[in-house]
Amino acid sequence: GNAGPYSPDETIACSMASTYFDRFTSVSWTYAIFGLTHEEIFESGGLDAVAVVRILELGLKLSLVGMLQSVYLFPVYYWIGEHVYHPATASITDPLQNISLANIPPGHHSAIATTVAAYIFFAAAMYLVLKEFEWFTTYRHRFLSKARADNYTVYVTGIPLELRSDTAVSAYFRECFHSDSVLEAHVALDIPALEKKVAERNSCVAKLEHAINVRDIKGGGTVGPTHRTGPLGLWGAKVESIDAYTEELRKLNEEVAQAIEAIETAQGERDAMAFDTAVSQPDGGDSGANNDLSFDIETTVSVVDSVTSGSELETPKKATKPMADSSSAKSKKADVNVMSALTFSPASESRLKHMESLAESVTSSALELITGKKDGTPRNAAFVTFNNLAATNSALQMIEVTPFLMDTAEAARPEDLYWGNIGLSHARKQLGALLGLSLSVLLMLFWTVPVGFVATLSNLSALTEVFPTVGHYIETHPWLANLFAQLAPLFLVVVVAMLPIILKLISQLEGHPSLTAVEASLFAKLSWFTIIQTFFVSAISGSVTKEIQNILVSPIHAVDLLATSLPAQSAYFMQIMLVSTLLGGVGIELLRVSAVGMAVIRRFIGPNLTEKERCTTWMGLRTLADPLEYLYARKLGAEVILIFMILFCYAAMAPLTCFVAGFCFLLLAGVLRNQFLFIYPTRNDSGGKLWVNFIQIIVVCMVIAQIALIGVLSLKKNKIAAPLLIPLPIITLLFSVYLKQKHYYVTMHLPTKICVQVDKENEADGSIQDFRFVRGKYLQPSIRDKSSFPDNFDEKLCESPAKETMKRRWIDFLNRTPHRKGKVVAPPASSATY
């Protein structure tokens, strides 16, 4: 765990840190942190950490381009405004506007300098984005080559009913690839009752473990705690806690074990239904001549239908498909494949009787599953694990004739999965996506009210228009005007901070199978909210509702609004960037205000008797030893994307913005380097997936900024500068199309050549022969362990007042548990399961 709130994590290779920080003071580390290479950040913080640092460095580079252009833009804007009189610019007294496009008189040819600056800036942006793909592709492929469970597993959806068993899914992929390539397959199951029992057992384990700690630490090892059996422990009979929880745990372990065994039996019956009747063809045997009967899966279904209806089993008809020639049959191995899964070749009447008997058994189990009488109904999704990267990446690119059938996708980390959403039907996922989109649009429309109100605080004329009584107080108390202007950015940051919580709830309703997918959806929603609400609504200020109505009637009105409002809003957006960065991105981040405050509360609330209890999160209260992961989607979508949007819009219009944006990017890059190395764990490393989404969003931001700039120049009646800019957004859109051709696709999969190379290296050194890092990881958590015990559970518990009766019950249960047969003592502490 962390040695302190601001100290390196003990699990990190601190030699990296000592290289740069042992000889520096509490201040000099601020520049020493930039000595860390991207390789070192990748090794200690993961690919997502490197991606965020590179994004911030990209923003810094773009800011430097804008700073260099200010060398000629500042003199042009200032000198023209001072020496060319025009009524529209004569009233400008703000020194910040004097060095911006707002100071250029309408129709003046000097605006061509803005056009030139825009072409240079966005050309540099496109070039830098293209160069970013080089490093990201390299690191992404390195990430995909790692021995991780998700790199060797694919997520399969749309599985037809006849293939919904572990063995059948394995056979399907063994037919598609080499039979030795498939390591295992796990079809997701509906097990709500078992999941409820396991949750109760986990709660009981925690209570028992704490009760034993109370006895050993507070009771001197002899006096145990007591509690009442009524609701919330407020009334009911008083019992010895250790005895009561031990007996409750014994019963729950028995119930869980029985439920798992029943599910395993049902799985075995389904596997037998598909494969027990399949005939294995020996090497060199002329099986093609002997097997004169061939049945596909419809034949098997007819067997089940016959048994269910009570009719006699009909002799199956000979298959109409031509039989494979004998030479082809001889080349077949005994491995189970898809043909054996879907084709049965019984050679005798006894075989048919066996099928009838088997069908009766499976039908009985199937009816119970369909009517919901017991857990274990197979879903239409599975996780298939391979033993080589080449097969995994080939499986990811498989297609079927029927859309959405046996559809494969990247598997998320096992710890990242939302098991309740695994195997949702395609219709349910489409409905969830539609629901998420609808709720997001509705929220976007209603969110304009609080954001628009906060925006009016910085515009006194708009504020007095909405609230006439406020104007009277401002006249009598002039200091309120300055107060509102200073508080507006702070209020906006607070309002925006509430948004991710709401949007994440909406994203979870969409039915995503993993936290990574939810974060990607959250990032997209946050980015668009930031662009439309924080930027657009703040820019137009005034009567938001009226302006939205005008935009709905005439969408081109949005361009006019931005063109009218943007030039005068640069100072406001610079304030937003500084407040967001200094307060949230640097101050709160470095001081870890939320984490420290939560840890202080946790110190006094919840179990704290042992080191394990003190370091464990309890009811959402985290300790410093268990830090929360970095919230990539929230930070990128709500903070960083806003700075990029402001930079794109004002790089040519108000070059001073580039200096503020560059300062913010520099601070954030330094602070997050420190946090990724010292604070944040890498549990939620998605392998840079958010980087791809981010690049796609900022390309759209570039187009929006270019269109807004064209609108500004058009309103200024620049007959040369505005038309010259029209090709720029077209070029940017073509650049986006170019990237979508192959650049994004190359980052999605590991190239075949690299797959083969890595597989050969792994086979040569034997480093992952046992595949311990992936084997069994995609089995649903509730059916992994038939028994679970506290860490501090030992034989002494059997000496409790329950005495020999409880001891005999424990020994009997332990001997019935398959993986504990032969043991006649209570489980050791090392057998605890969580």
PDB file of C-alpha atoms in Angstrom, residues 425-519:
ATOM      1  CA  SER A 425     -29.675  -9.785 -26.799  1.00  0.00           C
ATOM      2  CA  HIS A 426     -28.902  -7.593 -29.778  1.00  0.00           C
ATOM      3  CA  ALA A 427     -32.334  -5.982 -29.512  1.00  0.00           C
ATOM      4  CA  ARG A 428     -31.731  -5.162 -25.844  1.00  0.00           C
ATOM      5  CA  LYS A 429     -28.368  -3.571 -26.647  1.00  0.00           C
ATOM      6  CA  GLN A 430     -29.888  -1.503 -29.452  1.00  0.00           C
ATOM      7  CA  LEU A 431     -32.694  -0.412 -27.148  1.00  0.00           C
ATOM      8  CA  GLY A 432     -30.129   0.520 -24.495  1.00  0.00           C
ATOM      9  CA  ALA A 433     -28.151   2.586 -26.986  1.00  0.00           C
ATOM     10  CA  LEU A 434     -31.315   4.382 -28.087  1.00  0.00           C
ATOM     11  CA  LEU A 435     -32.317   5.000 -24.471  1.00  0.00           C
ATOM     12  CA  GLY A 436     -28.858   6.345 -23.646  1.00  0.00           C
ATOM     13  CA  LEU A 437     -28.916   8.677 -26.642  1.00  0.00           C
ATOM     14  CA  SER A 438     -32.403   9.938 -25.806  1.00  0.00           C
ATOM     15  CA  LEU A 439     -31.577  10.602 -22.164  1.00  0.00           C
ATOM     16  CA  SER A 440     -28.314  12.312 -23.145  1.00  0.00           C
ATOM     17  CA  VAL A 441     -30.094  14.641 -25.570  1.00  0.00           C
ATOM     18  CA  LEU A 442     -32.782  15.465 -23.003  1.00  0.00           C
ATOM     19  CA  LEU A 443     -30.151  16.133 -20.359  1.00  0.00           C
ATOM     20  CA  MET A 444     -28.235  18.305 -22.790  1.00  0.00           C
ATOM     21  CA  LEU A 445     -31.307  20.439 -23.412  1.00  0.00           C
ATOM     22  CA  PHE A 446     -32.172  20.829 -19.728  1.00  0.00           C
ATOM     23  CA  TRP A 447     -28.548  21.264 -18.665  1.00  0.00           C
ATOM     24  CA  THR A 448     -28.481  24.588 -20.499  1.00  0.00           C
ATOM     25  CA  VAL A 449     -30.495  26.082 -17.668  1.00  0.00           C
ATOM     26  CA  PRO A 450     -27.857  25.852 -14.872  1.00  0.00           C
ATOM     27  CA  VAL A 451     -24.924  26.355 -17.255  1.00  0.00           C
ATOM     28  CA  GLY A 452     -26.632  29.317 -18.928  1.00  0.00           C
ATOM     29  CA  PHE A 453     -27.365  30.891 -15.561  1.00  0.00           C
ATOM     30  CA  VAL A 454     -23.755  30.546 -14.449  1.00  0.00           C
ATOM     31  CA  ALA A 455     -22.620  32.029 -17.753  1.00  0.00           C
ATOM     32  CA  THR A 456     -24.799  35.109 -17.252  1.00  0.00           C
ATOM     33  CA  LEU A 457     -22.971  35.884 -14.009  1.00  0.00           C
ATOM     34  CA  SER A 458     -20.027  37.162 -16.033  1.00  0.00           C
ATOM     35  CA  ASN A 459     -22.297  39.238 -18.296  1.00  0.00           C
ATOM     36  CA  LEU A 460     -23.982  41.954 -16.247  1.00  0.00           C
ATOM     37  CA  SER A 461     -26.280  43.135 -19.028  1.00  0.00           C
ATOM     38  CA  ALA A 462     -27.557  39.594 -19.564  1.00  0.00           C
ATOM     39  CA  LEU A 463     -27.867  39.040 -15.823  1.00  0.00           C
ATOM     40  CA  THR A 464     -29.958  42.163 -15.279  1.00  0.00           C
ATOM     41  CA  GLU A 465     -32.095  41.218 -18.277  1.00  0.00           C
ATOM     42  CA  VAL A 466     -32.936  37.844 -16.719  1.00  0.00           C
ATOM     43  CA  PHE A 467     -33.173  39.204 -13.135  1.00  0.00           C
ATOM     44  CA  PRO A 468     -34.080  42.918 -13.236  1.00  0.00           C
ATOM     45  CA  THR A 469     -33.926  43.253  -9.464  1.00  0.00           C
ATOM     46  CA  VAL A 470     -30.256  42.263  -9.515  1.00  0.00           C
ATOM     47  CA  GLY A 471     -29.449  45.389 -11.517  1.00  0.00           C
ATOM     48  CA  HIS A 472     -30.647  47.585  -8.652  1.00  0.00           C
ATOM     49  CA  TYR A 473     -28.383  45.852  -6.126  1.00  0.00           C
ATOM     50  CA  ILE A 474     -25.397  46.076  -8.473  1.00  0.00           C
ATOM     51  CA  GLU A 475     -25.955  49.814  -8.888  1.00  0.00           C
ATOM     52  CA  THR A 476     -26.015  50.324  -5.129  1.00  0.00           C
ATOM     53  CA  HIS A 477     -23.212  47.810  -4.493  1.00  0.00           C
ATOM     54  CA  PRO A 478     -20.752  48.009  -7.422  1.00  0.00           C
ATOM     55  CA  TRP A 479     -18.418  45.457  -5.847  1.00  0.00           C
ATOM     56  CA  LEU A 480     -20.989  42.750  -6.634  1.00  0.00           C
ATOM     57  CA  ALA A 481     -20.202  43.121 -10.336  1.00  0.00           C
ATOM     58  CA  ASN A 482     -16.577  42.154  -9.777  1.00  0.00           C
ATOM     59  CA  LEU A 483     -17.600  39.356  -7.400  1.00  0.00           C
ATOM     60  CA  PHE A 484     -19.955  37.795  -9.960  1.00  0.00           C
ATOM     61  CA  ALA A 485     -17.305  38.050 -12.657  1.00  0.00           C
ATOM     62  CA  GLN A 486     -14.761  36.229 -10.464  1.00  0.00           C
ATOM     63  CA  LEU A 487     -17.156  33.559  -9.178  1.00  0.00           C
ATOM     64  CA  ALA A 488     -18.630  32.652 -12.566  1.00  0.00           C
ATOM     65  CA  PRO A 489     -15.737  30.390 -13.659  1.00  0.00           C
ATOM     66  CA  LEU A 490     -15.650  28.696 -10.239  1.00  0.00           C
ATOM     67  CA  PHE A 491     -19.394  28.026 -10.303  1.00  0.00           C
ATOM     68  CA  LEU A 492     -19.090  26.642 -13.814  1.00  0.00           C
ATOM     69  CA  VAL A 493     -16.394  24.196 -12.709  1.00  0.00           C
ATOM     70  CA  VAL A 494     -18.614  22.997  -9.839  1.00  0.00           C
ATOM     71  CA  VAL A 495     -21.630  22.524 -12.124  1.00  0.00           C
ATOM     72  CA  VAL A 496     -19.558  20.624 -14.682  1.00  0.00           C
ATOM     73  CA  ALA A 497     -18.199  18.346 -11.916  1.00  0.00           C
ATOM     74  CA  MET A 498     -21.721  17.013 -11.317  1.00  0.00           C
ATOM     75  CA  LEU A 499     -22.178  16.028 -14.922  1.00  0.00           C
ATOM     76  CA  PRO A 500     -19.973  12.874 -15.067  1.00  0.00           C
ATOM     77  CA  ILE A 501     -21.939  11.211 -12.278  1.00  0.00           C
ATOM     78  CA  ILE A 502     -25.218  11.600 -14.162  1.00  0.00           C
ATOM     79  CA  LEU A 503     -23.760  10.614 -17.526  1.00  0.00           C
ATOM     80  CA  LYS A 504     -22.140   7.477 -16.103  1.00  0.00           C
ATOM     81  CA  LEU A 505     -25.525   6.309 -14.839  1.00  0.00           C
ATOM     82  CA  ILE A 506     -26.915   6.807 -18.338  1.00  0.00           C
ATOM     83  CA  SER A 507     -23.966   4.925 -19.866  1.00  0.00           C
ATOM     84  CA  GLN A 508     -24.564   1.982 -17.540  1.00  0.00           C
ATOM     85  CA  LEU A 509     -28.169   1.738 -18.773  1.00  0.00           C
ATOM     86  CA  GLU A 510     -26.878   1.116 -22.306  1.00  0.00           C
ATOM     87  CA  GLY A 511     -25.894  -2.453 -21.456  1.00  0.00           C
ATOM     88  CA  HIS A 512     -22.136  -2.291 -21.943  1.00  0.00           C
ATOM     89  CA  PRO A 513     -20.351  -5.524 -20.962  1.00  0.00           C
ATOM     90  CA  SER A 514     -17.434  -3.908 -19.137  1.00  0.00           C
ATOM     91  CA  LEU A 515     -16.285  -0.864 -17.238  1.00  0.00           C
ATOM     92  CA  THR A 516     -13.937   0.010 -20.120  1.00  0.00           C
ATOM     93  CA  ALA A 517     -16.896   0.217 -22.508  1.00  0.00           C
ATOM     94  CA  VAL A 518     -18.827   2.326 -20.007  1.00  0.00           C
ATOM     95  CA  GLU A 519     -15.843   4.679 -19.662  1.00  0.00           C
TER      96      GLU A 519
END
